[in-house]
mmCIF file of C-alpha atoms and ligand atoms in Angstrom:
data_model
loop_
_atom_site.group_PDB
_atom_site.id
_atom_site.type_symbol
_atom_site.label_atom_id
_atom_site.label_comp_id
_atom_site.label_asym_id
_atom_site.label_seq_id
_atom_site.Cartn_x
_atom_site.Cartn_y
_atom_site.Cartn_z
ATOM 1 C CA MET L 1 0.180 0.056 0.011
ATOM 2 C CA PRO L 2 1.622 3.132 -0.977
ATOM 3 C CA TYR L 3 1.799 5.590 1.900
ATOM 4 C CA ARG L 4 -1.717 8.069 2.565
ATOM 5 C CA PRO L 5 -1.015 11.915 3.392
ATOM 6 C CA GLY L 6 -3.561 13.269 5.612
ATOM 7 C CA ARG L 7 -5.526 11.615 7.765
ATOM 8 C CA HIS L 8 -7.466 8.498 7.995
ATOM 9 C CA PHE L 9 -11.434 9.362 7.724
ATOM 10 C CA LEU L 10 -12.624 6.410 10.311
ATOM 11 C CA GLN L 11 -16.450 6.879 10.192
ATOM 12 C CA ILE L 12 -17.801 3.435 10.982
ATOM 13 C CA PRO L 13 -19.824 3.543 14.271
ATOM 14 C CA GLY L 14 -16.624 1.718 16.321
ATOM 15 C CA PRO L 15 -13.871 1.080 16.776
ATOM 16 C CA THR L 16 -13.715 5.365 16.048
ATOM 17 C CA ASN L 17 -11.082 7.495 16.059
ATOM 18 C CA VAL L 18 -8.743 7.431 19.143
ATOM 19 C CA PRO L 19 -7.357 10.504 20.113
ATOM 20 C CA GLU L 20 -3.554 11.570 20.358
ATOM 21 C CA ARG L 21 -4.176 12.090 24.512
ATOM 22 C CA VAL L 22 -5.213 8.077 24.597
ATOM 23 C CA LEU L 23 -2.113 7.099 22.362
ATOM 24 C CA ARG L 24 -0.126 9.145 24.194
ATOM 25 C CA ALA L 25 -1.141 7.215 27.350
ATOM 26 C CA MET L 26 -0.962 3.932 26.250
ATOM 27 C CA ALA L 27 2.347 4.004 24.567
ATOM 28 C CA ARG L 28 3.805 3.543 28.240
ATOM 29 C CA PRO L 29 5.551 0.026 29.281
ATOM 30 C CA THR L 30 3.539 -2.397 30.778
ATOM 31 C CA ILE L 31 3.940 -2.326 34.630
ATOM 32 C CA ASP L 32 3.553 -5.532 37.567
ATOM 33 C CA HIS L 33 -0.333 -5.989 37.530
ATOM 34 C CA ARG L 34 -0.080 -7.114 41.263
ATOM 35 C CA GLY L 35 1.979 -4.534 42.528
ATOM 36 C CA PRO L 36 1.214 -1.028 43.751
ATOM 37 C CA GLU L 37 1.176 0.951 41.200
ATOM 38 C CA PHE L 38 -1.003 -0.844 39.384
ATOM 39 C CA GLN L 39 -3.273 -0.772 42.428
ATOM 40 C CA ALA L 40 -3.628 2.400 42.308
ATOM 41 C CA LEU L 41 -4.548 3.014 39.133
ATOM 42 C CA GLY L 42 -7.378 0.248 39.618
ATOM 43 C CA ARG L 43 -8.640 1.900 41.821
ATOM 44 C CA GLU L 44 -9.096 4.740 40.166
ATOM 45 C CA LEU L 45 -10.458 3.925 37.184
ATOM 46 C CA LEU L 46 -13.305 1.306 38.623
ATOM 47 C CA ASP L 47 -14.165 4.439 40.988
ATOM 48 C CA GLY L 48 -14.463 6.938 37.565
ATOM 49 C CA ILE L 49 -15.383 4.710 35.288
ATOM 50 C CA ARG L 50 -18.659 4.121 37.609
ATOM 51 C CA ASP L 51 -19.496 7.926 36.801
ATOM 52 C CA ILE L 52 -20.022 6.911 33.112
ATOM 53 C CA PHE L 53 -22.670 4.312 33.676
ATOM 54 C CA ARG L 54 -24.362 6.597 36.185
ATOM 55 C CA THR L 55 -24.150 3.986 38.833
ATOM 56 C CA GLU L 56 -23.173 3.682 42.227
ATOM 57 C CA ARG L 57 -22.646 0.023 41.393
ATOM 58 C CA PRO L 58 -19.384 -1.925 40.512
ATOM 59 C CA VAL L 59 -18.596 -1.682 37.282
ATOM 60 C CA VAL L 60 -16.347 -5.070 36.114
ATOM 61 C CA ILE L 61 -14.540 -4.844 33.105
ATOM 62 C CA TYR L 62 -13.079 -7.331 30.977
ATOM 63 C CA PRO L 63 -10.123 -7.898 28.357
ATOM 64 C CA ALA L 64 -12.573 -8.782 25.978
ATOM 65 C CA SER L 65 -14.239 -7.183 22.990
ATOM 66 C CA GLY L 66 -18.087 -6.364 23.417
ATOM 67 C CA SER L 67 -19.786 -10.071 22.548
ATOM 68 C CA GLY L 68 -17.659 -10.829 25.890
ATOM 69 C CA ALA L 69 -19.752 -8.886 28.105
ATOM 70 C CA TRP L 70 -22.804 -10.000 26.160
ATOM 71 C CA GLU L 71 -21.999 -13.457 27.322
ATOM 72 C CA ALA L 72 -20.557 -12.667 30.615
ATOM 73 C CA ALA L 73 -24.429 -10.616 31.340
ATOM 74 C CA LEU L 74 -26.168 -14.407 30.323
ATOM 75 C CA VAL L 75 -23.739 -16.365 32.585
ATOM 76 C CA ASN L 76 -23.174 -14.576 35.157
ATOM 77 C CA ALA L 77 -26.863 -14.163 35.837
ATOM 78 C CA LEU L 78 -28.596 -16.865 34.503
ATOM 79 C CA SER L 79 -29.475 -20.932 34.416
ATOM 80 C CA PRO L 80 -29.413 -23.416 31.610
ATOM 81 C CA GLY L 81 -33.137 -23.640 30.262
ATOM 82 C CA ASP L 82 -34.228 -19.960 31.552
ATOM 83 C CA ARG L 83 -36.704 -18.030 29.090
ATOM 84 C CA VAL L 84 -34.906 -14.393 28.092
ATOM 85 C CA LEU L 85 -37.018 -11.981 26.196
ATOM 86 C CA MET L 86 -35.131 -10.016 24.122
ATOM 87 C CA VAL L 87 -36.738 -7.765 20.642
ATOM 88 C CA GLU L 88 -35.068 -7.752 17.360
ATOM 89 C CA THR L 89 -34.508 -3.834 16.696
ATOM 90 C CA GLY L 90 -30.958 -5.499 14.275
ATOM 91 C CA HIS L 91 -28.421 -7.175 13.242
ATOM 92 C CA PHE L 92 -26.813 -6.989 17.245
ATOM 93 C CA ALA L 93 -30.045 -7.755 18.748
ATOM 94 C CA ILE L 94 -30.149 -11.150 16.770
ATOM 95 C CA LEU L 95 -26.018 -11.759 17.421
ATOM 96 C CA TRP L 96 -26.873 -11.304 21.554
ATOM 97 C CA LYS L 97 -29.960 -13.744 20.637
ATOM 98 C CA GLN L 98 -27.271 -16.101 18.802
ATOM 99 C CA ILE L 99 -25.091 -16.352 22.053
ATOM 100 C CA ALA L 100 -28.176 -16.434 24.655
ATOM 101 C CA VAL L 101 -29.351 -19.643 22.334
ATOM 102 C CA LYS L 102 -25.995 -21.506 22.017
ATOM 103 C CA LEU L 103 -26.244 -20.830 25.748
ATOM 104 C CA GLY L 104 -29.017 -22.933 26.473
ATOM 105 C CA LEU L 105 -31.933 -20.323 27.344
ATOM 106 C CA GLU L 106 -34.970 -20.197 25.891
ATOM 107 C CA VAL L 107 -35.117 -17.263 23.813
ATOM 108 C CA ASP L 108 -38.288 -15.483 23.292
ATOM 109 C CA LEU L 109 -38.013 -12.774 20.535
ATOM 110 C CA ILE L 110 -40.325 -9.774 19.883
ATOM 111 C CA PRO L 111 -39.776 -9.756 15.551
ATOM 112 C CA GLY L 112 -38.771 -6.568 14.091
ATOM 113 C CA ASP L 113 -38.487 -4.547 11.016
ATOM 114 C CA TRP L 114 -34.879 -3.072 11.664
ATOM 115 C CA ARG L 115 -36.643 0.422 11.477
ATOM 116 C CA HIS L 116 -37.769 1.029 14.846
ATOM 117 C CA GLY L 117 -36.550 0.916 18.029
ATOM 118 C CA VAL L 118 -37.954 -1.672 21.323
ATOM 119 C CA GLU L 119 -41.834 -1.058 21.308
ATOM 120 C CA PRO L 120 -42.530 -0.764 25.440
ATOM 121 C CA ARG L 121 -46.395 -1.674 24.542
ATOM 122 C CA ALA L 122 -44.716 -4.498 22.807
ATOM 123 C CA VAL L 123 -43.261 -6.051 26.286
ATOM 124 C CA GLU L 124 -45.336 -4.948 28.832
ATOM 125 C CA THR L 125 -47.975 -7.376 26.428
ATOM 126 C CA ARG L 126 -45.411 -10.192 27.017
ATOM 127 C CA LEU L 127 -44.514 -10.010 29.711
ATOM 128 C CA VAL L 128 -48.167 -9.492 31.038
ATOM 129 C CA GLU L 129 -48.780 -13.211 30.019
ATOM 130 C CA ASP L 130 -46.168 -14.231 31.170
ATOM 131 C CA ARG L 131 -48.549 -15.115 34.600
ATOM 132 C CA GLU L 132 -45.928 -17.819 35.909
ATOM 133 C CA HIS L 133 -42.921 -15.668 35.152
ATOM 134 C CA ALA L 134 -40.827 -17.899 33.103
ATOM 135 C CA ILE L 135 -39.117 -14.490 31.738
ATOM 136 C CA LYS L 136 -36.228 -14.186 33.320
ATOM 137 C CA ALA L 137 -34.556 -11.511 31.821
ATOM 138 C CA VAL L 138 -35.215 -8.706 29.036
ATOM 139 C CA CYS L 139 -32.549 -7.943 27.323
ATOM 140 C CA VAL L 140 -32.216 -4.833 24.628
ATOM 141 C CA VAL L 141 -30.200 -3.237 22.947
ATOM 142 C CA HIS L 142 -30.133 0.522 23.390
ATOM 143 C CA ASN L 143 -28.332 1.903 20.661
ATOM 144 C CA GLU L 144 -28.904 -0.388 17.504
ATOM 145 C CA THR L 145 -25.544 -0.202 15.391
ATOM 146 C CA SER L 146 -26.722 -1.549 12.395
ATOM 147 C CA THR L 147 -29.830 0.394 12.377
ATOM 148 C CA GLY L 148 -29.156 4.197 13.992
ATOM 149 C CA VAL L 149 -32.268 3.591 16.432
ATOM 150 C CA THR L 150 -32.013 4.292 19.420
ATOM 151 C CA SER L 151 -34.680 2.180 22.036
ATOM 152 C CA ARG L 152 -36.569 4.335 24.908
ATOM 153 C CA ILE L 153 -34.884 2.600 27.478
ATOM 154 C CA PRO L 154 -36.522 4.457 30.730
ATOM 155 C CA LEU L 155 -40.305 3.558 28.997
ATOM 156 C CA VAL L 156 -39.145 0.039 28.333
ATOM 157 C CA ARG L 157 -38.011 0.177 32.298
ATOM 158 C CA ASP L 158 -41.852 1.547 32.778
ATOM 159 C CA ALA L 159 -43.516 -1.080 30.541
ATOM 160 C CA ILE L 160 -41.603 -4.595 33.029
ATOM 161 C CA ASP L 161 -42.804 -2.157 36.180
ATOM 162 C CA HIS L 162 -46.316 -2.274 34.472
ATOM 163 C CA ALA L 163 -46.210 -5.487 34.219
ATOM 164 C CA ARG L 164 -45.093 -6.100 37.339
ATOM 165 C CA HIS L 165 -42.881 -8.387 36.385
ATOM 166 C CA PRO L 166 -39.567 -9.427 38.038
ATOM 167 C CA ALA L 167 -37.396 -10.283 35.471
ATOM 168 C CA LEU L 168 -33.635 -8.918 35.257
ATOM 169 C CA PHE L 169 -33.324 -5.809 32.731
ATOM 170 C CA MET L 170 -30.323 -6.209 30.782
ATOM 171 C CA VAL L 171 -28.846 -3.111 28.572
ATOM 172 C CA ASP L 172 -26.184 -3.364 25.385
ATOM 173 C CA THR L 173 -24.883 0.591 25.430
ATOM 174 C CA ILE L 174 -21.655 -0.253 23.757
ATOM 175 C CA SER L 175 -22.717 2.502 20.779
ATOM 176 C CA SER L 176 -23.865 4.636 23.065
ATOM 177 C CA LEU L 177 -22.071 4.733 26.239
ATOM 178 C CA ALA L 178 -20.226 8.140 26.407
ATOM 179 C CA SER L 179 -21.980 9.459 23.292
ATOM 180 C CA ILE L 180 -26.090 9.368 24.094
ATOM 181 C CA ASP L 181 -28.124 9.923 27.804
ATOM 182 C CA TYR L 182 -27.616 7.070 29.854
ATOM 183 C CA ARG L 183 -28.505 6.299 33.583
ATOM 184 C CA HIS L 184 -27.981 2.496 35.025
ATOM 185 C CA ASP L 185 -28.732 3.632 38.255
ATOM 186 C CA GLU L 186 -32.356 5.645 37.648
ATOM 187 C CA TRP L 187 -33.473 3.899 34.764
ATOM 188 C CA SER L 188 -32.849 0.676 37.376
ATOM 189 C CA VAL L 189 -31.214 -1.403 34.733
ATOM 190 C CA ASP L 190 -29.508 -4.926 36.161
ATOM 191 C CA VAL L 191 -26.964 -5.278 33.377
ATOM 192 C CA THR L 192 -26.389 -2.798 31.871
ATOM 193 C CA VAL L 193 -23.021 -3.884 28.683
ATOM 194 C CA ALA L 194 -20.590 -1.963 27.255
ATOM 195 C CA ALA L 195 -17.557 -1.851 25.339
ATOM 196 C CA SER L 196 -14.589 0.671 24.779
ATOM 197 C CA GLN L 197 -13.819 0.968 21.359
ATOM 198 C CA LYS L 198 -16.905 2.822 20.701
ATOM 199 C CA GLY L 199 -18.247 6.300 22.896
ATOM 200 C CA LEU L 200 -14.830 5.814 24.877
ATOM 201 C CA MET L 201 -12.587 6.608 22.105
ATOM 202 C CA LEU L 202 -9.957 3.638 23.026
ATOM 203 C CA PRO L 203 -9.569 1.124 20.912
ATOM 204 C CA PRO L 204 -11.364 -2.041 20.987
ATOM 205 C CA GLY L 205 -10.336 -4.536 23.704
ATOM 206 C CA LEU L 206 -11.877 -3.726 26.872
ATOM 207 C CA SER L 207 -15.299 -4.180 27.812
ATOM 208 C CA PHE L 208 -17.914 -3.892 30.739
ATOM 209 C CA ASN L 209 -20.832 -5.124 32.692
ATOM 210 C CA ALA L 210 -22.420 -2.716 35.259
ATOM 211 C CA VAL L 211 -24.333 -4.871 38.026
ATOM 212 C CA SER L 212 -27.047 -3.828 39.887
ATOM 213 C CA GLN L 213 -27.845 -5.210 43.478
ATOM 214 C CA LYS L 214 -30.791 -7.504 41.994
ATOM 215 C CA ALA L 215 -28.393 -8.750 39.352
ATOM 216 C CA LEU L 216 -25.364 -9.858 41.801
ATOM 217 C CA ALA L 217 -28.839 -11.273 44.010
ATOM 218 C CA ALA L 218 -29.461 -13.212 40.549
ATOM 219 C CA HIS L 219 -26.138 -14.051 40.058
ATOM 220 C CA ALA L 220 -25.790 -16.201 43.668
ATOM 221 C CA HIS L 221 -27.615 -18.848 42.209
ATOM 222 C CA ALA L 222 -27.545 -18.514 38.553
ATOM 223 C CA THR L 223 -26.352 -21.603 37.430
ATOM 224 C CA LEU L 224 -24.656 -21.383 33.545
ATOM 225 C CA PRO L 225 -21.041 -22.491 34.196
ATOM 226 C CA ARG L 226 -18.781 -19.420 33.837
ATOM 227 C CA ALA L 227 -15.312 -18.982 34.604
ATOM 228 C CA PHE L 228 -13.236 -16.100 33.252
ATOM 229 C CA TRP L 229 -16.556 -14.431 33.181
ATOM 230 C CA ASP L 230 -17.209 -14.627 36.926
ATOM 231 C CA TRP L 231 -18.334 -11.230 38.160
ATOM 232 C CA ARG L 232 -17.639 -12.691 42.001
ATOM 233 C CA ALA L 233 -13.895 -13.408 41.549
ATOM 234 C CA VAL L 234 -13.491 -10.070 39.719
ATOM 235 C CA LEU L 235 -15.382 -8.146 42.359
ATOM 236 C CA ALA L 236 -13.708 -9.904 45.075
ATOM 237 C CA ALA L 237 -10.387 -9.223 43.264
ATOM 238 C CA ASN L 238 -11.350 -5.408 42.341
ATOM 239 C CA GLU L 239 -11.880 -4.847 45.822
ATOM 240 C CA THR L 240 -8.297 -4.019 46.636
ATOM 241 C CA GLY L 241 -7.864 -2.288 43.010
ATOM 242 C CA PHE L 242 -6.468 -5.833 41.570
ATOM 243 C CA PHE L 243 -7.646 -7.907 38.879
ATOM 244 C CA PRO L 244 -8.324 -12.010 38.872
ATOM 245 C CA TYR L 245 -6.208 -12.856 35.671
ATOM 246 C CA THR L 246 -3.778 -10.558 33.475
ATOM 247 C CA PRO L 247 -5.422 -7.215 33.062
ATOM 248 C CA ALA L 248 -5.065 -5.220 29.825
ATOM 249 C CA THR L 249 -2.794 -2.362 31.657
ATOM 250 C CA ASN L 250 -2.456 -0.666 28.452
ATOM 251 C CA LEU L 251 -5.528 -0.295 27.498
ATOM 252 C CA LEU L 252 -6.041 0.612 30.785
ATOM 253 C CA TYR L 253 -3.511 3.422 30.982
ATOM 254 C CA GLY L 254 -5.812 4.753 27.938
ATOM 255 C CA LEU L 255 -9.265 4.708 30.018
ATOM 256 C CA ARG L 256 -8.302 7.105 31.976
ATOM 257 C CA GLU L 257 -7.137 9.552 30.045
ATOM 258 C CA ALA L 258 -10.381 8.555 27.926
ATOM 259 C CA LEU L 259 -11.905 9.448 31.196
ATOM 260 C CA ALA L 260 -10.198 12.024 32.270
ATOM 261 C CA MET L 261 -11.190 14.238 28.502
ATOM 262 C CA LEU L 262 -14.787 13.516 29.458
ATOM 263 C CA GLY L 263 -14.273 14.593 32.987
ATOM 264 C CA GLU L 264 -13.224 17.989 30.954
ATOM 265 C CA GLU L 265 -15.976 18.092 28.353
ATOM 266 C CA GLY L 266 -18.975 16.877 31.027
ATOM 267 C CA LEU L 267 -21.028 14.277 30.582
ATOM 268 C CA PRO L 268 -23.874 16.517 29.192
ATOM 269 C CA ASN L 269 -21.817 18.555 26.517
ATOM 270 C CA VAL L 270 -20.527 15.098 25.499
ATOM 271 C CA PHE L 271 -23.855 14.086 24.427
ATOM 272 C CA ALA L 272 -25.329 17.773 23.220
ATOM 273 C CA ARG L 273 -22.335 17.603 20.945
ATOM 274 C CA HIS L 274 -23.241 14.111 19.583
ATOM 275 C CA ALA L 275 -27.167 15.126 18.948
ATOM 276 C CA ARG L 276 -25.581 18.105 17.189
ATOM 277 C CA HIS L 277 -23.883 16.653 14.870
ATOM 278 C CA ALA L 278 -26.773 13.532 14.694
ATOM 279 C CA GLU L 279 -28.712 16.843 13.455
ATOM 280 C CA ALA L 280 -26.459 18.212 11.201
ATOM 281 C CA THR L 281 -25.829 14.509 9.348
ATOM 282 C CA ARG L 282 -29.325 14.121 9.162
ATOM 283 C CA ARG L 283 -30.368 17.102 7.672
ATOM 284 C CA ALA L 284 -27.628 16.232 5.265
ATOM 285 C CA VAL L 285 -29.375 13.079 4.276
ATOM 286 C CA ARG L 286 -32.680 14.867 3.334
ATOM 287 C CA ALA L 287 -31.394 17.442 1.700
ATOM 288 C CA TRP L 288 -29.456 14.923 -0.834
ATOM 289 C CA GLY L 289 -32.929 13.319 -0.782
ATOM 290 C CA LEU L 290 -31.465 10.356 0.757
ATOM 291 C CA GLU L 291 -33.776 8.179 2.667
ATOM 292 C CA ILE L 292 -32.389 7.530 6.857
ATOM 293 C CA LEU L 293 -33.559 3.892 7.639
ATOM 294 C CA CYS L 294 -34.902 5.136 11.346
ATOM 295 C CA LYS L 295 -38.767 5.726 11.042
ATOM 296 C CA ASN L 296 -39.322 7.493 14.306
ATOM 297 C CA PRO L 297 -37.567 11.058 15.023
ATOM 298 C CA ASP L 298 -38.146 10.452 18.853
ATOM 299 C CA GLU L 299 -36.173 6.914 18.024
ATOM 300 C CA TYR L 300 -32.800 9.235 16.201
ATOM 301 C CA SER L 301 -29.242 7.681 17.143
ATOM 302 C CA GLY L 302 -27.364 10.929 18.467
ATOM 303 C CA SER L 303 -24.131 8.277 17.505
ATOM 304 C CA ILE L 304 -25.186 6.855 14.124
ATOM 305 C CA THR L 305 -26.712 7.485 11.497
ATOM 306 C CA ALA L 306 -28.195 4.585 8.264
ATOM 307 C CA VAL L 307 -28.544 6.237 4.575
ATOM 308 C CA MET L 308 -30.473 3.862 2.477
ATOM 309 C CA THR L 309 -29.332 4.373 -1.371
ATOM 310 C CA PRO L 310 -31.574 4.387 -4.118
ATOM 311 C CA PRO L 311 -33.235 0.890 -5.143
ATOM 312 C CA GLY L 312 -30.588 -0.427 -7.994
ATOM 313 C CA HIS L 313 -27.794 1.730 -6.209
ATOM 314 C CA ASP L 314 -25.197 -0.632 -4.508
ATOM 315 C CA ALA L 315 -24.152 0.972 -1.111
ATOM 316 C CA ASP L 316 -20.797 -1.582 -0.950
ATOM 317 C CA ARG L 317 -19.835 0.901 -4.000
ATOM 318 C CA LEU L 318 -20.124 3.665 -2.715
ATOM 319 C CA ARG L 319 -18.226 2.934 0.063
ATOM 320 C CA ALA L 320 -15.390 1.527 -1.637
ATOM 321 C CA VAL L 321 -15.098 4.191 -3.750
ATOM 322 C CA VAL L 322 -14.537 6.960 -0.706
ATOM 323 C CA LEU L 323 -12.031 4.428 0.597
ATOM 324 C CA ASP L 324 -10.447 4.565 -1.774
ATOM 325 C CA ARG L 325 -10.749 8.092 -3.084
ATOM 326 C CA PHE L 326 -11.221 10.233 -0.394
ATOM 327 C CA ASP L 327 -9.336 8.067 2.553
ATOM 328 C CA LEU L 328 -12.573 7.291 4.200
ATOM 329 C CA SER L 329 -14.450 4.370 5.943
ATOM 330 C CA LEU L 330 -17.834 4.133 6.033
ATOM 331 C CA GLY L 331 -19.866 1.218 7.707
ATOM 332 C CA VAL L 332 -21.277 -1.803 5.704
ATOM 333 C CA GLY L 333 -24.955 -2.565 5.512
ATOM 334 C CA LEU L 334 -25.358 -5.300 8.027
ATOM 335 C CA ALA L 335 -26.645 -8.506 7.539
ATOM 336 C CA LYS L 336 -29.996 -8.135 5.057
ATOM 337 C CA LEU L 337 -29.013 -4.335 4.824
ATOM 338 C CA ALA L 338 -26.127 -5.095 2.854
ATOM 339 C CA GLY L 339 -25.669 -2.976 -0.494
ATOM 340 C CA THR L 340 -28.547 -0.997 0.827
ATOM 341 C CA VAL L 341 -27.223 1.086 3.282
ATOM 342 C CA PHE L 342 -24.380 2.740 4.418
ATOM 343 C CA ARG L 343 -23.743 3.950 8.172
ATOM 344 C CA ILE L 344 -21.941 6.732 9.023
ATOM 345 C CA GLY L 345 -20.364 6.677 12.413
ATOM 346 C CA HIS L 346 -20.921 10.285 13.934
ATOM 347 C CA LEU L 347 -19.150 9.189 17.475
ATOM 348 C CA GLY L 348 -16.177 9.817 19.655
ATOM 349 C CA ASP L 349 -13.719 11.921 19.386
ATOM 350 C CA LEU L 350 -15.303 14.722 16.686
ATOM 351 C CA ASN L 351 -15.501 18.349 15.452
ATOM 352 C CA ASP L 352 -17.691 20.057 13.397
ATOM 353 C CA LEU L 353 -15.020 20.361 10.691
ATOM 354 C CA SER L 354 -14.200 16.244 10.758
ATOM 355 C CA LEU L 355 -18.228 15.554 10.690
ATOM 356 C CA LEU L 356 -18.110 17.987 7.270
ATOM 357 C CA GLY L 357 -15.259 16.878 5.689
ATOM 358 C CA THR L 358 -17.101 13.168 6.326
ATOM 359 C CA LEU L 359 -20.252 14.122 5.041
ATOM 360 C CA ALA L 360 -18.114 16.006 2.274
ATOM 361 C CA GLY L 361 -16.628 12.308 1.095
ATOM 362 C CA VAL L 362 -20.103 10.978 0.988
ATOM 363 C CA GLU L 363 -21.395 13.977 -1.099
ATOM 364 C CA MET L 364 -18.616 13.161 -3.319
ATOM 365 C CA GLY L 365 -18.673 9.585 -3.537
ATOM 366 C CA LEU L 366 -22.454 9.949 -4.482
ATOM 367 C CA ALA L 367 -21.597 12.162 -7.619
ATOM 368 C CA VAL L 368 -18.260 9.667 -8.369
ATOM 369 C CA VAL L 369 -20.731 6.102 -8.397
ATOM 370 C CA GLY L 370 -23.668 8.400 -9.962
ATOM 371 C CA ILE L 371 -26.408 7.561 -7.231
ATOM 372 C CA PRO L 372 -28.974 10.615 -8.240
ATOM 373 C CA HIS L 373 -29.152 12.869 -5.289
ATOM 374 C CA GLU L 374 -29.110 16.813 -4.373
ATOM 375 C CA PRO L 375 -25.480 18.322 -4.444
ATOM 376 C CA ARG L 376 -26.754 20.192 -1.477
ATOM 377 C CA GLY L 377 -26.184 17.870 1.953
ATOM 378 C CA VAL L 378 -22.495 19.229 2.655
ATOM 379 C CA ASP L 379 -24.394 23.504 2.684
ATOM 380 C CA ALA L 380 -27.547 22.170 4.651
ATOM 381 C CA ALA L 381 -25.510 20.476 7.276
ATOM 382 C CA MET L 382 -23.155 23.517 7.711
ATOM 383 C CA ARG L 383 -25.800 25.964 7.491
ATOM 384 C CA TYR L 384 -27.538 24.441 10.832
ATOM 385 C CA LEU L 385 -23.702 24.299 12.556
ATOM 386 C CA GLU L 386 -23.231 27.529 11.980
ATOM 387 C CA GLU L 387 -26.390 28.455 13.687
ATOM 388 C CA VAL L 388 -26.893 26.242 16.521
ATOM 389 C CA ALA L 389 -23.682 26.904 18.341
ATOM 390 C CA ASP L 390 -22.078 24.309 20.856
HETATM 391 C C1 PLP G 401 -20.110 -3.109 18.615
HETATM 392 C C2 PLP G 401 -21.531 -3.627 19.081
HETATM 393 C C3 PLP G 401 -20.863 -4.514 19.724
HETATM 394 C C4 PLP G 401 -20.108 -6.113 19.315
HETATM 395 O O1 PLP G 401 -19.098 -5.508 20.028
HETATM 396 P P1 PLP G 401 -17.591 -6.735 19.750
HETATM 397 O O2 PLP G 401 -16.606 -5.202 20.316
HETATM 398 O O3 PLP G 401 -17.839 -6.455 18.398
HETATM 399 O O4 PLP G 401 -17.296 -7.975 20.066
HETATM 400 C C5 PLP G 401 -22.558 -5.513 19.892
HETATM 401 N N1 PLP G 401 -23.305 -4.612 20.440
HETATM 402 C C6 PLP G 401 -23.284 -3.460 19.648
HETATM 403 C C7 PLP G 401 -24.591 -2.486 19.533
HETATM 404 C C8 PLP G 401 -22.455 -2.637 18.646
HETATM 405 O O5 PLP G 401 -22.384 -1.640 18.383
#
């Protein structure tokens, strides 16, 4: 590959651009993970990470991608043959379901069209029908990264409460944590699943389970086999700032820096920045005359926008051209959306001009591959960003 001058535009919805500060923080010697210097780091992180989840409860950190934290949530709180209620919001919801099935859980799936989020009334109906309380957990994806649809978690919580159902509530926030408002304690979530490589601006390799008191109580008598993922072993070691096995020390250096950066900006400002960039992106898409996959404006995602190409126009050809010509990576259409959707990631370490560069790359790409559009998207985004201050 020849050298490509300038910076690569990594505008997929994760992994996201890793800021220089985080890269530099990680470029240090790996230390003894049983020594006092590590202990101080461990204590600082295990305390600090809770603010991001908005919880007073412990957060378990794994050296694993997000899929590991999906599995951890299930094996720690459930038993073989337990019934779980899941909702087909898109590709990631289906992947989590497949893990549940492989683990021997019985999955009740509420079908979906991949253009809407979780319908709270549908959840309530299923739970009301479950008079025996056979359903042990409701598992949903907060921000469905394959479709750009954000489910309204407080309404799902209300649905569970209205049904007076004791099921645990598990939420995947892998592409929403630290970019879209999320509150583990206030929304009474029992297990929140997250990962490092999206809103937290880190490379892949860390993932998380925030765990409620109720989830810990379920853990005490849950019998799915668990070893590496066992919360109890991790939480016991965490008491003194350590981990039961070798942690991803250099990623933890990066996490310390990312937490500092999020603290300096302030989480409410981080969420507002993402919402503003998401709106600018949607204005560009509408000005191009293209369709946003998400149908319900109340469920528009603050971190990713999925855009439909007109029938007969291959989204993957557009992606290939913008990568080749403009060094811009866009998200692929996943599973049944292959070829008909491309995804613009606007989360993580992003400012107005990086967003406009991204949108300019898309607009030029549409012209190069001959997808019918109005060449006014960048302009529409610029007008919005000018008028609506940070
Ligand atoms: C990225 C993502 C995952 C998968 O995480 P991995 O780190 O690839 O294992 C799961 N769920 C959602 C919502 C995601 O965005």
